[in-house]
Tab-separated table of C-alpha atoms in Angstrom:
chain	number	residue	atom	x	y	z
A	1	UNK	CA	16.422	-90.175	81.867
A	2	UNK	CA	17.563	-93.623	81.816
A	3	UNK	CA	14.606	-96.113	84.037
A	4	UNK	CA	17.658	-97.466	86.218
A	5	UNK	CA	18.195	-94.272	87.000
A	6	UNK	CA	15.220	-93.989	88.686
A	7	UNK	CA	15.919	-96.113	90.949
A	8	UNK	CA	19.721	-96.143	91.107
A	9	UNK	CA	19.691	-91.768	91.973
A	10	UNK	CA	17.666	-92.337	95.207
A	11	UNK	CA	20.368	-94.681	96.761
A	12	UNK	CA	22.831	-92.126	96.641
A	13	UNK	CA	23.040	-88.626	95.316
A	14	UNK	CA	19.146	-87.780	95.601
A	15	UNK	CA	18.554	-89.667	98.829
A	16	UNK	CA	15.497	-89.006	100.350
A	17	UNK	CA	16.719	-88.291	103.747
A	18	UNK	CA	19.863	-87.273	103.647
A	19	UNK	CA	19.285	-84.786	100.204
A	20	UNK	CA	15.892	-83.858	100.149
A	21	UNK	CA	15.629	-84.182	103.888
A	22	UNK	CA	11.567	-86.010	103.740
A	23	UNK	CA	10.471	-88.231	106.417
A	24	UNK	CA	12.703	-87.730	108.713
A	25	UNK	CA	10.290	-88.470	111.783
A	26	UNK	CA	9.536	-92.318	111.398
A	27	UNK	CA	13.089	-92.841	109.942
A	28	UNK	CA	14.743	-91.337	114.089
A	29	UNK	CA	12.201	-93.005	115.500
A	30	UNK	CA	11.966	-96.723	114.533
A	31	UNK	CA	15.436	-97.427	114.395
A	32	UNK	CA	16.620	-98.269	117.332
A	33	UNK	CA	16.404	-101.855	116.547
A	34	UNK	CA	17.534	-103.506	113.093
A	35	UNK	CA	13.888	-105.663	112.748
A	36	UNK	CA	11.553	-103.008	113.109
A	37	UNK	CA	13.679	-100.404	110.656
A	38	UNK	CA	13.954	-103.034	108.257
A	39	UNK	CA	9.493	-103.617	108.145
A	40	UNK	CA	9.204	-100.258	108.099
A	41	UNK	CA	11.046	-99.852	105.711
A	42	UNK	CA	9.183	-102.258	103.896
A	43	UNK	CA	6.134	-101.103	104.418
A	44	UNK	CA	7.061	-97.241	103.389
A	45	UNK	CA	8.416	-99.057	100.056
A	46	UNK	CA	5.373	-100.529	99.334
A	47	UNK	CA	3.058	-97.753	100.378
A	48	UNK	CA	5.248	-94.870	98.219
A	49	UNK	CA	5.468	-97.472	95.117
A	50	UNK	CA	1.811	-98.432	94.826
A	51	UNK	CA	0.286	-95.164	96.013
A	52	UNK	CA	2.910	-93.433	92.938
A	53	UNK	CA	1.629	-96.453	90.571
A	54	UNK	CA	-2.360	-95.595	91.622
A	55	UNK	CA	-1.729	-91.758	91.260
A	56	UNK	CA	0.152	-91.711	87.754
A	57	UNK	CA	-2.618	-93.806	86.680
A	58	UNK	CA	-5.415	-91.717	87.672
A	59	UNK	CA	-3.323	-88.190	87.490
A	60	UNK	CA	-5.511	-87.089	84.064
A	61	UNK	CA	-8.709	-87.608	85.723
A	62	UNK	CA	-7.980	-85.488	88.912
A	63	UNK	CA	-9.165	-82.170	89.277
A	64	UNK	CA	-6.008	-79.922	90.624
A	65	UNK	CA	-7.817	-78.412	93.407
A	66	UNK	CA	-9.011	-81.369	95.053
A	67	UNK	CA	-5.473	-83.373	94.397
A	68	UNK	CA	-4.454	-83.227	97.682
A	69	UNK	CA	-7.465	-84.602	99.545
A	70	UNK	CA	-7.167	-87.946	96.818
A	71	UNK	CA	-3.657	-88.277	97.046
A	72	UNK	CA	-4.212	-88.569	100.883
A	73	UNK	CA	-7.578	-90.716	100.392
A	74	UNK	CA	-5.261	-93.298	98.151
A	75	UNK	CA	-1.914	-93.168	100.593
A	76	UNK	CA	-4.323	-93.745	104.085
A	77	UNK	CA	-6.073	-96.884	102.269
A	78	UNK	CA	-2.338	-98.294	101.582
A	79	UNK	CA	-1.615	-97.930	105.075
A	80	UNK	CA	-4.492	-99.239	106.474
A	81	UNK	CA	-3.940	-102.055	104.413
A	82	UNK	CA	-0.397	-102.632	105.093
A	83	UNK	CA	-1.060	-102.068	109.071
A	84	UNK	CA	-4.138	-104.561	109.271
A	85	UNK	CA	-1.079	-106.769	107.353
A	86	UNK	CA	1.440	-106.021	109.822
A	87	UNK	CA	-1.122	-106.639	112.716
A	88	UNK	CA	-1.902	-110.512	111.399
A	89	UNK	CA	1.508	-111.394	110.696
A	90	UNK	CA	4.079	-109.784	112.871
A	91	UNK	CA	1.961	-108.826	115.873
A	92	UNK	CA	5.084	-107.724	117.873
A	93	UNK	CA	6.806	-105.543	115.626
A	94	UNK	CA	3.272	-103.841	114.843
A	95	UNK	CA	3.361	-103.474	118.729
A	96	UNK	CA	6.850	-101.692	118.581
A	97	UNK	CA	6.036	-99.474	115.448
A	98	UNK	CA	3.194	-98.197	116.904
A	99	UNK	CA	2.069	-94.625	115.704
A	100	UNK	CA	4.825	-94.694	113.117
A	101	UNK	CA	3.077	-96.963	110.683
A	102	UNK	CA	-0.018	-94.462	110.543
A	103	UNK	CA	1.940	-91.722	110.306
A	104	UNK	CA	3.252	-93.228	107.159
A	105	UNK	CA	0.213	-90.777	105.740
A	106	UNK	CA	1.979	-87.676	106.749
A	107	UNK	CA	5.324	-89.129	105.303
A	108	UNK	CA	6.770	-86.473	103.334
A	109	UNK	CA	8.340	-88.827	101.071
A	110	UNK	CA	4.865	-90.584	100.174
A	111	UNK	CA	3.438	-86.972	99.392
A	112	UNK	CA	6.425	-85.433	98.252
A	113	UNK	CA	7.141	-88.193	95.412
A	114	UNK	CA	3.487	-87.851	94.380
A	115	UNK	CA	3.475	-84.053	93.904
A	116	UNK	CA	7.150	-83.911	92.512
A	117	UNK	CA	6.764	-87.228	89.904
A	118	UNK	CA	3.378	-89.182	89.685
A	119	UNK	CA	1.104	-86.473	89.094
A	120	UNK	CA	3.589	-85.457	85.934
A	121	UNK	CA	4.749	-88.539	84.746
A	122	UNK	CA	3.801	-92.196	83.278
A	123	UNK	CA	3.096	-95.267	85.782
A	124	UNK	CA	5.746	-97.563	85.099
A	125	UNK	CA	8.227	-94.674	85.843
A	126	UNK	CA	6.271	-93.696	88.947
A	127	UNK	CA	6.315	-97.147	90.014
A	128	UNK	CA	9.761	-97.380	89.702
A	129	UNK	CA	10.542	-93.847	91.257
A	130	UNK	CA	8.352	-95.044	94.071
A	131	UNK	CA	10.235	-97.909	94.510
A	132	UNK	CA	13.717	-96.646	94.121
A	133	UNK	CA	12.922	-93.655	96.949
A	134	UNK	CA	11.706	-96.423	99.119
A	135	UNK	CA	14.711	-97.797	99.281
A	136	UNK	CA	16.661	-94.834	99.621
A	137	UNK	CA	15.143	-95.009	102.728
A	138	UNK	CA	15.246	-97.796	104.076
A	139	UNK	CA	18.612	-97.995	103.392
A	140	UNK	CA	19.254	-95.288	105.860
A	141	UNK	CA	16.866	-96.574	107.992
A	142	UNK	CA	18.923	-100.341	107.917
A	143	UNK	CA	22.223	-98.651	108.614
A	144	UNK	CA	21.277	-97.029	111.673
A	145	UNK	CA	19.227	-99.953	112.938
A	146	UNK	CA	22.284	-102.332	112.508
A	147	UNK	CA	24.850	-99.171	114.509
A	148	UNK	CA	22.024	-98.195	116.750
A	149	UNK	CA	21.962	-102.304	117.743
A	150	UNK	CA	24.748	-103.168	117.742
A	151	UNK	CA	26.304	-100.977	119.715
A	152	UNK	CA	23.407	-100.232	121.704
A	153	UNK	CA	22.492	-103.654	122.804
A	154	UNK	CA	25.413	-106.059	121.515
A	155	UNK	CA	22.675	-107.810	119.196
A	156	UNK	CA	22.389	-108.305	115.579
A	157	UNK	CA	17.875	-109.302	114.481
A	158	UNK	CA	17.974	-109.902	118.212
A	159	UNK	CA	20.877	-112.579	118.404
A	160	UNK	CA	23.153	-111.586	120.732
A	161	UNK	CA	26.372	-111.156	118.679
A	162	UNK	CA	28.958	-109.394	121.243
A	163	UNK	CA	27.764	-112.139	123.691
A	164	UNK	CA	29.166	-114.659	121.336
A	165	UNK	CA	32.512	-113.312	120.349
A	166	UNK	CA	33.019	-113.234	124.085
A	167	UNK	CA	33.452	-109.322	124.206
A	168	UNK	CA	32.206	-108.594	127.591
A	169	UNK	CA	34.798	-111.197	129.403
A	170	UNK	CA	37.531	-108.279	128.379
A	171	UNK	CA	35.805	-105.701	129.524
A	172	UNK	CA	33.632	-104.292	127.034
A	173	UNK	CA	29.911	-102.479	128.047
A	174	UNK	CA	27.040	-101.568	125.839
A	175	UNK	CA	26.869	-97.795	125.133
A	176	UNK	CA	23.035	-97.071	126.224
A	177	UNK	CA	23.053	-94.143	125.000
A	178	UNK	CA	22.899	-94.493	121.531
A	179	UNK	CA	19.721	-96.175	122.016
A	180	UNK	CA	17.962	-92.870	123.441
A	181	UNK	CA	16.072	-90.760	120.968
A	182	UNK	CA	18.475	-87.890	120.531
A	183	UNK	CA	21.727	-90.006	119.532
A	184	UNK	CA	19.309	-91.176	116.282
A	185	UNK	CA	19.836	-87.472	115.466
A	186	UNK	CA	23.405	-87.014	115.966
A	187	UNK	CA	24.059	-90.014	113.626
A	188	UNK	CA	21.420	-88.693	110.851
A	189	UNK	CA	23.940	-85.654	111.163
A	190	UNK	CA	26.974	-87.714	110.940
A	191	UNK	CA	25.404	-89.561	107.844
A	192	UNK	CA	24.768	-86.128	106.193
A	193	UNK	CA	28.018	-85.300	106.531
A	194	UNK	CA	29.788	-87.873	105.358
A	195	UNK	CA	27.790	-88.291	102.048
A	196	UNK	CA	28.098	-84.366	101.169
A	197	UNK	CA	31.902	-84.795	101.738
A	198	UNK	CA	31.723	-87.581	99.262
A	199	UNK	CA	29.214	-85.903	96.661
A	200	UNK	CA	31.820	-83.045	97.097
A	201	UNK	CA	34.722	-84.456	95.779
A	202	UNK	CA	33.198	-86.788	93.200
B	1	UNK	CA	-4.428	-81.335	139.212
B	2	UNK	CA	-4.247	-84.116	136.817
B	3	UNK	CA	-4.907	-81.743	134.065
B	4	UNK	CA	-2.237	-80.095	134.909
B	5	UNK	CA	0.226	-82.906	135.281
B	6	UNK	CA	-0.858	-84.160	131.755
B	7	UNK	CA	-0.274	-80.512	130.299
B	8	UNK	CA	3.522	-79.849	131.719
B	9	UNK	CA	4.300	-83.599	131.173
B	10	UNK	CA	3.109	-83.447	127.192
B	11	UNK	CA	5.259	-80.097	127.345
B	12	UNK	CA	8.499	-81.392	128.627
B	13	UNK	CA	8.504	-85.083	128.801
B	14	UNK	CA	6.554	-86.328	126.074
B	15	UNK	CA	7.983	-83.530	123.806
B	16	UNK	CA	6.374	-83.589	120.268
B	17	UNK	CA	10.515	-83.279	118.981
B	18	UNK	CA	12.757	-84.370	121.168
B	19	UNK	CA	10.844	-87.175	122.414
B	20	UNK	CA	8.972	-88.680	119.344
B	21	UNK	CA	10.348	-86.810	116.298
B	22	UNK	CA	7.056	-86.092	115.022
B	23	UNK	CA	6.626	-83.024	112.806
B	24	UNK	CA	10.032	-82.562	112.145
B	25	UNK	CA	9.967	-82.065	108.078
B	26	UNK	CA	8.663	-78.970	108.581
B	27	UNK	CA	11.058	-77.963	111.953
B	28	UNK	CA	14.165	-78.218	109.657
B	29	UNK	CA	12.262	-76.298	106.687
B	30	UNK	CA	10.836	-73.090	108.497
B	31	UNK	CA	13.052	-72.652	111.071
B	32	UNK	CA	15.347	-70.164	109.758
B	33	UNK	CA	14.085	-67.089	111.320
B	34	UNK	CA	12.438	-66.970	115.038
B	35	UNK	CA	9.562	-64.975	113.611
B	36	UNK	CA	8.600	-67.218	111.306
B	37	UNK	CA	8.965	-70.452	112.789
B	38	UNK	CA	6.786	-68.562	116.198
B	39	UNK	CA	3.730	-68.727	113.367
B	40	UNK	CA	4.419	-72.179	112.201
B	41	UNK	CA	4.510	-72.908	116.246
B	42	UNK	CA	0.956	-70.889	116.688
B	43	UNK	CA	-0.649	-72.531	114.064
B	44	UNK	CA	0.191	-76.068	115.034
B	45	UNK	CA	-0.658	-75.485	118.373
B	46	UNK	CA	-4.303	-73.738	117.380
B	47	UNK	CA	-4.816	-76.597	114.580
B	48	UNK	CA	-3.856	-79.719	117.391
B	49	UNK	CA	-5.822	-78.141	119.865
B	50	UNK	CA	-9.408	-77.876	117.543
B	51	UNK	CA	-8.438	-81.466	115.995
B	52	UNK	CA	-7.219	-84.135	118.895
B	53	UNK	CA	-10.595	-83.323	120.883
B	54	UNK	CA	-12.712	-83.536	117.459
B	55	UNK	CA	-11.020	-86.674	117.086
B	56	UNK	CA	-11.715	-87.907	120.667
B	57	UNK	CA	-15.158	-87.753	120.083
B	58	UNK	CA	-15.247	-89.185	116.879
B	59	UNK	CA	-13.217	-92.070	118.454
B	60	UNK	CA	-15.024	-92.086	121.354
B	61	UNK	CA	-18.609	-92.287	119.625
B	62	UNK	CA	-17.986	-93.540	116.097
B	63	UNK	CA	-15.085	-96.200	115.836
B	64	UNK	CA	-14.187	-98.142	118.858
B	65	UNK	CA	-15.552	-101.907	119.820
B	66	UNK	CA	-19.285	-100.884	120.904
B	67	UNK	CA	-18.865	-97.121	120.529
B	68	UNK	CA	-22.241	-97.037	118.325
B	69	UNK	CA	-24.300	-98.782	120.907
B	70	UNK	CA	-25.644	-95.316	121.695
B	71	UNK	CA	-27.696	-95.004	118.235
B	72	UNK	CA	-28.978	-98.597	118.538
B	73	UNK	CA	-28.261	-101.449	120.551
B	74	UNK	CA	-27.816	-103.994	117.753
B	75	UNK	CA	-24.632	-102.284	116.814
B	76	UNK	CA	-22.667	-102.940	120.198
B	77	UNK	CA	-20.849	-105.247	118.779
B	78	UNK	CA	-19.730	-103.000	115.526
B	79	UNK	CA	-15.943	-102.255	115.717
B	80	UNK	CA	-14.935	-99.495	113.135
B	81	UNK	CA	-11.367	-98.769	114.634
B	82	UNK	CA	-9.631	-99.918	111.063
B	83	UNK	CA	-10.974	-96.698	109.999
B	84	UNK	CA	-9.100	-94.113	112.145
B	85	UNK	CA	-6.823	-93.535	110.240
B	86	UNK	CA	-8.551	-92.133	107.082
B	87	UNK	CA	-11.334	-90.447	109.388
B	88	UNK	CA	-8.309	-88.416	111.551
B	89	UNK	CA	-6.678	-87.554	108.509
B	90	UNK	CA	-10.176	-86.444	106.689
B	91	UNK	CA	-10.932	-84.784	110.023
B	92	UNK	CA	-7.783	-82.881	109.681
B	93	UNK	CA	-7.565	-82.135	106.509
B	94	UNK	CA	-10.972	-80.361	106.670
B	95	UNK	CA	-10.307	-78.438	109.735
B	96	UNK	CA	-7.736	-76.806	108.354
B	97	UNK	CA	-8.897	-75.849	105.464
B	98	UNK	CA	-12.136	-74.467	107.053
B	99	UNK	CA	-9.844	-72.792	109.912
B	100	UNK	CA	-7.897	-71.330	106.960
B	101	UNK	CA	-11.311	-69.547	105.295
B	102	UNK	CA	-12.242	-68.781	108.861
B	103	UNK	CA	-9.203	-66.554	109.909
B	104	UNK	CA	-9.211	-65.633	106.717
B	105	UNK	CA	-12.987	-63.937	106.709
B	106	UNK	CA	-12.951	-62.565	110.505
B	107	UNK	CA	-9.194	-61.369	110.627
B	108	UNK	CA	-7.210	-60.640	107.824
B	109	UNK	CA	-4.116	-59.922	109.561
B	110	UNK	CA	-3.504	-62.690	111.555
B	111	UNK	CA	-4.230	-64.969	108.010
B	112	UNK	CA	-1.003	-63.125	106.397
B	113	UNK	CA	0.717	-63.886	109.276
B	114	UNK	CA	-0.760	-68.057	109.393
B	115	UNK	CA	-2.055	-67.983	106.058
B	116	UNK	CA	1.472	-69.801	104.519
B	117	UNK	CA	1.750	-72.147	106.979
B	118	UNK	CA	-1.838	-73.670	107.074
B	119	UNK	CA	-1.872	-75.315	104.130
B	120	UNK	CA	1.414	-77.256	105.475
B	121	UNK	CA	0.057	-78.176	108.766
B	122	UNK	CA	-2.440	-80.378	107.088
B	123	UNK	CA	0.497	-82.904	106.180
B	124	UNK	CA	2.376	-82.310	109.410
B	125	UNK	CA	3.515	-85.401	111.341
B	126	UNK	CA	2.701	-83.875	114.407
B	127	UNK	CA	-1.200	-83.057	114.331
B	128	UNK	CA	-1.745	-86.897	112.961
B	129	UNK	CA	0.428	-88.130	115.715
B	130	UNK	CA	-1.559	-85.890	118.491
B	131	UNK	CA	-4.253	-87.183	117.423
B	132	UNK	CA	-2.775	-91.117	117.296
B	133	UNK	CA	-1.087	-91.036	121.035
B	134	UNK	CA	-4.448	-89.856	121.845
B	135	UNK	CA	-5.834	-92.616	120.725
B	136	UNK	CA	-3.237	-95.183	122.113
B	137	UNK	CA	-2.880	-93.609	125.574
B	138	UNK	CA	-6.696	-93.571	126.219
B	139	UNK	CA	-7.463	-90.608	128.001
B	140	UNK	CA	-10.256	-90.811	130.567
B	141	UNK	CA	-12.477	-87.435	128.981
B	142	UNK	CA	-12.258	-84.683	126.799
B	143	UNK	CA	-10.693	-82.475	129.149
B	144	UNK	CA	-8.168	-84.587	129.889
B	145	UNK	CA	-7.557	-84.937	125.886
B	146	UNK	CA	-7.020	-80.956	125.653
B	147	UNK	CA	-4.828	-80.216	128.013
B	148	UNK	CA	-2.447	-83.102	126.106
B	149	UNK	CA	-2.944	-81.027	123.109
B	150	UNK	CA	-2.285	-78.051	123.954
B	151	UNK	CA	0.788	-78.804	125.568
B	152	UNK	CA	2.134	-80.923	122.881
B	153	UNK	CA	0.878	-78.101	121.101
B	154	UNK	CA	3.345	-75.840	122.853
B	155	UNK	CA	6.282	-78.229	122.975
B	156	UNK	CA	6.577	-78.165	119.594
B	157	UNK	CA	6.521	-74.602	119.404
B	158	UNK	CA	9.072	-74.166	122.550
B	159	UNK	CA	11.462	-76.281	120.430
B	160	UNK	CA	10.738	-74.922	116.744
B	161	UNK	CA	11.472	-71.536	118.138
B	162	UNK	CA	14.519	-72.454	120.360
B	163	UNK	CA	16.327	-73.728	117.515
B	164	UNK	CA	15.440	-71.117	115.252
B	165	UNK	CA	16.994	-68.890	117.336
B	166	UNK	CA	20.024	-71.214	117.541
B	167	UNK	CA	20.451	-71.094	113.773
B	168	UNK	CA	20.063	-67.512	113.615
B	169	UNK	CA	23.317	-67.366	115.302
B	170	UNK	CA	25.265	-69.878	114.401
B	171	UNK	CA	25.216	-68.184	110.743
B	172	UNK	CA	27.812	-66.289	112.336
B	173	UNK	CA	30.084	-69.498	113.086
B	174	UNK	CA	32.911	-71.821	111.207
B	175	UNK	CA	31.140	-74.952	110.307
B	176	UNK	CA	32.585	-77.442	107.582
B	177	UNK	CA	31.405	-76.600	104.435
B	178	UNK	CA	29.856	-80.332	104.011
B	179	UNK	CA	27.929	-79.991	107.695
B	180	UNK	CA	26.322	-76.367	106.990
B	181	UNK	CA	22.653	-76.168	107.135
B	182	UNK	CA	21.120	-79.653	107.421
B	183	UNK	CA	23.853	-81.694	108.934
B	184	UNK	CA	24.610	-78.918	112.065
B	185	UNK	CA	20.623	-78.673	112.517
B	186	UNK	CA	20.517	-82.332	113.207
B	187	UNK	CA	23.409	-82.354	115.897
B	188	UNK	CA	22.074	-79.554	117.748
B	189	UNK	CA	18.687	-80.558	117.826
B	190	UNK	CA	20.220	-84.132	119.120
B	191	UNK	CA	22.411	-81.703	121.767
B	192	UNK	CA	18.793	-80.495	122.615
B	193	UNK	CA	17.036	-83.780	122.774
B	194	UNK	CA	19.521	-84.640	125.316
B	195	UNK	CA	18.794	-82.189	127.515
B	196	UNK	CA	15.209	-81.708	127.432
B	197	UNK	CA	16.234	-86.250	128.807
B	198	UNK	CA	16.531	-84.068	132.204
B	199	UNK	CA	13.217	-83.910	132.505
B	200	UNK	CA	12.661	-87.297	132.296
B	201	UNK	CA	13.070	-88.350	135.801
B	202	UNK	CA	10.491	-85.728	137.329
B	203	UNK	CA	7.562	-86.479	138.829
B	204	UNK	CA	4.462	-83.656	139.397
C-alpha cells in the first residue's frame, strides 16, 4: 500500500465514523459549535498519531497479554498532556469540552487504530495512519460543527454571519433544534447515507 | 429523598445515551438481539456501580487540592487532580478484570452469559464518563455517588435494550439499501433522544 494512501483512505472510503463507526460519542457531542469540534479534533489527531507512533515503536517489546493495559497507560499520558495544554491556552473551550477530552482514552478510534495497525506495522506508517484517521474525523466532526452553527445559532467561529447578511429583517429564525443532542444523530445518519450512496455507485 | 431524585434524574434526564452519547460504540455493535444487548446492559450497570464509588474515594482521599492532609498535614497543600485520569482508567481497568475472574470462580453461568462482554466494558465510554461527571458534579457523599451510578447504570441499559428491540423489528421493513444497518440506527436513536427531551422539564 501506497503511504498517501494511508492517509488519503481515512478521508473517504474507510472513514472512521461513518465506515468503521469508532468514536462516535465525543464526535455527537462536541459539535454543536464549529470552535470546539475543530480543537477536538485536534487534539484526537494528535493523541491517535503520537500514541500509534509510541506503540509501533515499542510493539516488539510488549508482552501480548498485558498490551492492553500499556496501550491505555501510553493513550491516558497523551491526554493528560494535551488537556493540561488545552487548560493553559484555551481555558474556555477546555470549559466547553469538558468530559469529552478525557474520554479521548476510551476513544475507539485511539484503541481501535492501535490494535488494527501499530501493534503490526512500522512507525512511520503508524504515524501516518494515525494521522490520516484523525482527520477522518475531524472532518466529520468540522462539517457538523459548521451545519450544527450555522443553522443553529446564525454564527460562523462565533461571528454572527446571518446577522450580517441581514437575514432576520425578512423573516428568517434560527432552528434551535438542531442544536439539541439528538438532531447530532439524525445528521450522523444523514452523513452515512449519503456517503454509502456515493461509495455505491463509484 | 435526594437519593432518590439523583437516581430517577441520572435515569431519565441525564441519560448515559440520549443525553451525553457516552458508550455508544458498543450500543450500535451489540445491539442486534434484546438478549444480548440485556447482558451488555447488566454488566455495565454492575461494573459502573463497583467503579464510580471506588473512584469517589480515591478522588475524595488521594487527588484533590488538600485531599492527603489526612496522612500528614504537610501535604495539604498537595494537588494530584492531573492524575485522574490515568488512576480512573487503571481503577477500571483492574476492576474488571478482577470482576471477570470473580464471576468467573463463584458462578460459572452467569460468566457465559457476561463473560464476552467484560472484556469490552473496560474501554466503554460510559464507565470512564460515570466516573468523570462524578467528578465534575461533586457529589456531597458516597451515597449520593451510588445512586448516580446505578441509575446511569440503568439508563444505559433501558436504552441499549429499547433499541435492540427496535432493530429486531425493523429487519422486517423497506429501508434504502444505502441507510440499512448503521445509518437507520442513528435516526432512530435521534427519534429516541428526542423523546426521552420530555423529561427534561420535570422536576421531583
Amino acid at each position: 500500500m501506497k503511504r498517501i494512501d494511508l492517509i488519503k483512505n481515512p478521508l473517504s472510503k474507510d472513514n472512521p465514523i461513518t465506515v468503521q463507526v469508532l468514536g462516535i460519542c465525543s464526535c455527537l457531542a462536541v459539535t454543536a459549535q464549529l470552535k470546539p469540534a475543530v480543537v477536538m479534533a485536534l487534539s484526537v489527531t494528535v493523541v491517535v498519531a503520537l500514541s500509534n507512533l509510541i506503540i509501533s515503536l515499542m510493539r516488539n517489546t510488549i508482552p501480548p497479554r498485558i498490551r492492553i493495559i500499556v496501550q491505555l497507560v501510553v493513550v491516558s499520558t497523551l491526554v493528560i498532556l494535551v488537556n493540561q495544554i488545552l487548560m493553559a491556552f484555551v481555558y474556555d473551550v477546555s470549559k466547553q469540552l469538558s468530559v469529552y477530552v478525557g474520554l479521548i482514552i476510551t476513544n475507539c478510534i485511539v484503541m481501535g487504530r492501535l490494535e488494527a495497525f501499530a501493534m503490526s506495522h512500522g512507525p512511520v506508517d503508524s504515524l501516518l495512519d494515525g494521522i490520516g484517521n484523525g482527520l477522518g474525523y475531524g472532518i466529520i466532526l468540522v462539517i457538523l460543527g459548521f451545519v450544527r452553527e450555522l443553522f443553529g445559532r446564525g454564527t460562523l467561529w462565533g461571528y454572527p454571519i446571518f446577522e450580517k447578511l441581514g437575514l432576520y429583517n425578512i423573516g428568517y429564525e434560527n432552528n434551535g433544534f438542531i442544536i439539541m443532542a439528538p438532531m447530532a444523530l439524525i445528521l450522523v445518519g444523514i452523513i452515512i447515507w449519503i456517503q454509502r450512496r456515493n461509495c455505491e455507485k463509484s | 429523598m435526594e437519593y432518590f431524585n439523583i437516581f430517577v434524574k441520572s435515569i431519565f434526564i441525564d441519560n448515559m445515551i440520549f443525553a451525553f452519547f457516552l458508550g455508544m460504540c458498543s450500543y450500535l455493535a451489540v445491539s442486534k438481539t434484546v438478549k444480548t444487548s440485556l447482558g451488555l446492559g447488566v454488566a455495565v450497570t454492575f461494573v459502573l456501580l463497583i467503579t464510580v464509588p471506588v473512584n469517589y474515594l480515591i478522588d475524595k482521599y488521594l487527588l484533590q487540592p488538600g485531599a492527603l492532609a489526612w496522612v500528614n498535614p504537610k501535604l495539604a497543600d498537595v494537588d494530584l487532580s492531573f492524575l485522574s485520569l490515568i488512576l480512573f482508567i487503571a481503577v477500571i481497568a483492574a476492576i474488571v478484570q478482577m470482576v471477570e475472574m470473580i464471576v468467573e470462580k463463584f458462578s460459572p453461568s452467569l460468566y457465559n452469559a457476561l463473560g464476552i462482554f467484560l472484556p469490552l466494558i473496560a474501554v466503554n465510554c460510559a464507565v470512564l464518563g460515570g466516573s468523570l461527571f462524578m467528578q465534575q458534579r461533586a457529589y456531597a457523599n458516597v451515597g449520593e455517588v451510588t445512586c448516580f451510578a446505578l441509575g446511569s447504570g440503568i439508563g444505559w441499559l433501558l436504552a441499549i435494550v429499547g433499541i435492540a428491540a427496535i432493530r429486531e423489528k425493523l429487519r422486517y421493513s423497506a429501508i434504502p439499501p444505502a441507510m440499512k444497518g448503521v445509518g437507520i440506527t442513528f435516526i432512530i436513536t435521534g427519534l429516541m433522544g428526542i423523546a426521552f427531551m420530555s423529561f427534561m422539564g420535570i422536576k421531583i
